Amino acid sequence: AIGGEELERRIDVLSREIEELKKTVKGAGGGADGAVQKTRIGGYMEMHYLSTQGGDGENFDFHRYVVYLGHRFNDWIQFHSELEFEHSFINDRNGEFELEQAYMDFKPKDEFGIRAGVIVVPMGVINQFHEPPTFHGVERPDVDGRIIPSTWFAAGAGFYGRLTANLQYQIYGINSL
């Protein structure tokens, strides 16, 4: 067990290290006001291969390719976007290209933020978190593909935040049902 004095010493050491890290980060990429500015690029993709006996035979589909672009303007203003390409025209030449998300977040506090733009509607777990590790299997679950839309996005604006450590909220007005 750690005694009171040793615990205090460790907290002091960690506090100094955190302050030094903050100075290093601000010096490495901060704006005029010292806020960290950061552009992020990312994405994910899914490829499916299906081979059936007595059916359609072999089927290869570059199911989706999603490119993410985001920018943190300061500690409370951020931009997020996703462009999605679907089906890559390999199988039946019926592919899609869409702007899945493009919105601004204005979040002065953890308890309250404003979001506006093209947003993913907070309806169901798979709709909000629809990347492959969220569901088990190759395809998204039937419930989330046929009953609850996946991926449902719409233009709109609203409020979001955290009331307690375990209770969050999202309230939006959108242009479609």
XYZ file of C-alpha atoms in Angstrom, residues 14-172:
159
model
C 2.235 13.534 -12.724
C 0.805 17.074 -12.544
C 4.161 18.574 -13.614
C 4.449 16.061 -16.473
C 0.952 16.939 -17.697
C 1.758 20.657 -17.661
C 4.962 20.026 -19.644
C 3.035 17.947 -22.192
C 0.488 20.765 -22.583
C 3.289 23.255 -23.275
C 4.876 20.883 -25.814
C 1.578 20.347 -27.662
C 0.758 24.072 -27.764
C 4.239 24.876 -29.027
C 4.102 22.184 -31.717
C 0.909 23.170 -33.482
C -0.971 25.832 -31.628
C -2.594 28.895 -33.104
C -2.038 32.482 -32.026
C -4.221 31.917 -28.956
C -2.283 28.745 -28.010
C -5.143 26.411 -28.955
C -4.158 23.213 -30.734
C -5.233 23.140 -34.389
C -5.411 19.715 -35.933
C -6.664 18.265 -39.191
C -7.515 14.567 -39.192
C -7.845 12.242 -42.170
C -9.028 8.672 -41.821
C -11.552 6.151 -42.995
C -12.414 2.505 -43.369
C -13.460 0.011 -46.015
C -15.334 -3.265 -46.355
C -14.807 -5.908 -49.004
C -17.108 -8.933 -49.296
C -16.580 -12.213 -51.076
C -19.467 -14.643 -51.339
C -19.408 -18.060 -52.941
C -22.648 -20.030 -53.104
C -23.389 -23.498 -54.456
C -26.371 -23.664 -56.763
C -26.904 -19.923 -56.510
C -25.361 -16.949 -58.204
C -21.864 -18.403 -58.012
C -19.057 -16.152 -56.874
C -19.583 -12.536 -55.921
C -16.884 -10.016 -54.986
C -17.983 -6.602 -53.750
C -15.909 -3.683 -52.550
C -18.907 -2.911 -50.376
C -17.941 0.490 -49.022
C -14.998 2.834 -48.867
C -15.382 5.751 -46.451
C -13.042 8.752 -46.244
C -13.106 10.926 -43.111
C -11.893 14.528 -42.917
C -12.071 16.582 -39.751
C -10.557 19.745 -38.379
C -10.300 21.093 -34.839
C -10.340 24.891 -35.065
C -9.941 25.411 -31.315
C -10.933 23.728 -28.054
C -14.656 24.028 -28.761
C -15.199 24.269 -32.551
C -14.714 21.227 -34.807
C -15.687 20.080 -38.315
C -16.380 16.419 -39.207
C -17.176 14.847 -42.590
C -17.437 11.464 -44.318
C -17.651 10.678 -48.020
C -18.765 7.164 -48.882
C -18.358 5.116 -52.061
C -20.447 1.931 -52.223
C -20.231 -1.187 -54.391
C -17.399 0.105 -56.612
C -19.250 -0.870 -59.800
C -17.692 -4.373 -59.776
C -20.821 -6.534 -59.520
C -23.846 -4.954 -61.223
C -22.716 -1.394 -61.914
C -25.077 -0.041 -59.235
C -22.758 1.874 -56.958
C -23.291 4.970 -54.832
C -21.322 8.052 -53.866
C -22.701 10.123 -51.007
C -21.894 12.731 -48.409
C -22.746 10.724 -45.314
C -21.804 13.401 -42.766
C -20.605 17.005 -42.831
C -21.289 19.024 -39.721
C -19.903 21.640 -37.358
C -19.706 21.067 -33.616
C -19.741 24.028 -31.257
C -19.087 22.612 -27.783
C -18.148 25.148 -25.100
C -18.799 22.580 -22.297
C -19.056 18.791 -21.962
C -22.627 19.293 -20.772
C -23.767 21.215 -23.853
C -22.968 21.446 -27.543
C -24.593 22.574 -30.784
C -24.310 20.523 -33.980
C -25.406 21.644 -37.455
C -25.045 20.185 -40.953
C -25.571 16.718 -42.425
C -25.677 14.399 -39.399
C -26.140 10.678 -38.779
C -29.497 10.395 -37.025
C -29.152 8.982 -33.474
C -31.506 6.051 -34.068
C -30.210 2.646 -33.037
C -26.680 1.540 -32.223
C -25.751 0.322 -35.707
C -26.948 3.546 -37.358
C -24.617 5.669 -35.251
C -21.722 3.210 -35.000
C -21.952 1.344 -38.309
C -18.322 0.355 -38.808
C -17.639 -3.386 -39.225
C -16.346 -4.069 -35.666
C -19.714 -2.958 -34.198
C -21.680 -5.893 -35.617
C -20.918 -9.599 -35.986
C -20.899 -10.913 -39.519
C -20.262 -9.610 -42.990
C -23.509 -7.695 -43.514
C -25.164 -5.309 -41.090
C -27.979 -6.985 -39.123
C -31.330 -7.279 -40.962
C -33.107 -5.241 -38.261
C -30.679 -2.381 -38.840
C -30.903 -2.615 -42.601
C -34.635 -3.079 -43.104
C -36.445 -1.767 -39.998
C -34.104 0.862 -38.542
C -32.292 2.626 -41.398
C -28.553 2.122 -41.629
C -26.973 4.531 -42.423
C -29.650 7.201 -42.011
C -28.371 10.737 -42.393
C -30.148 14.059 -42.863
C -29.556 17.808 -42.805
C -30.398 19.318 -39.458
C -29.293 21.006 -36.274
C -29.642 20.435 -32.572
C -28.143 20.056 -29.150
C -26.119 17.322 -27.500
C -24.149 16.811 -24.308
C -23.591 14.885 -21.120
C -25.801 15.209 -18.042
C -23.837 12.750 -15.883
C -20.929 10.383 -16.448
C -23.381 7.738 -17.748
C -26.172 9.863 -19.249
C -25.821 11.639 -22.596
C -28.434 13.346 -24.765
C -28.935 14.299 -28.437
C -31.886 16.391 -29.646
C -32.052 17.332 -33.339
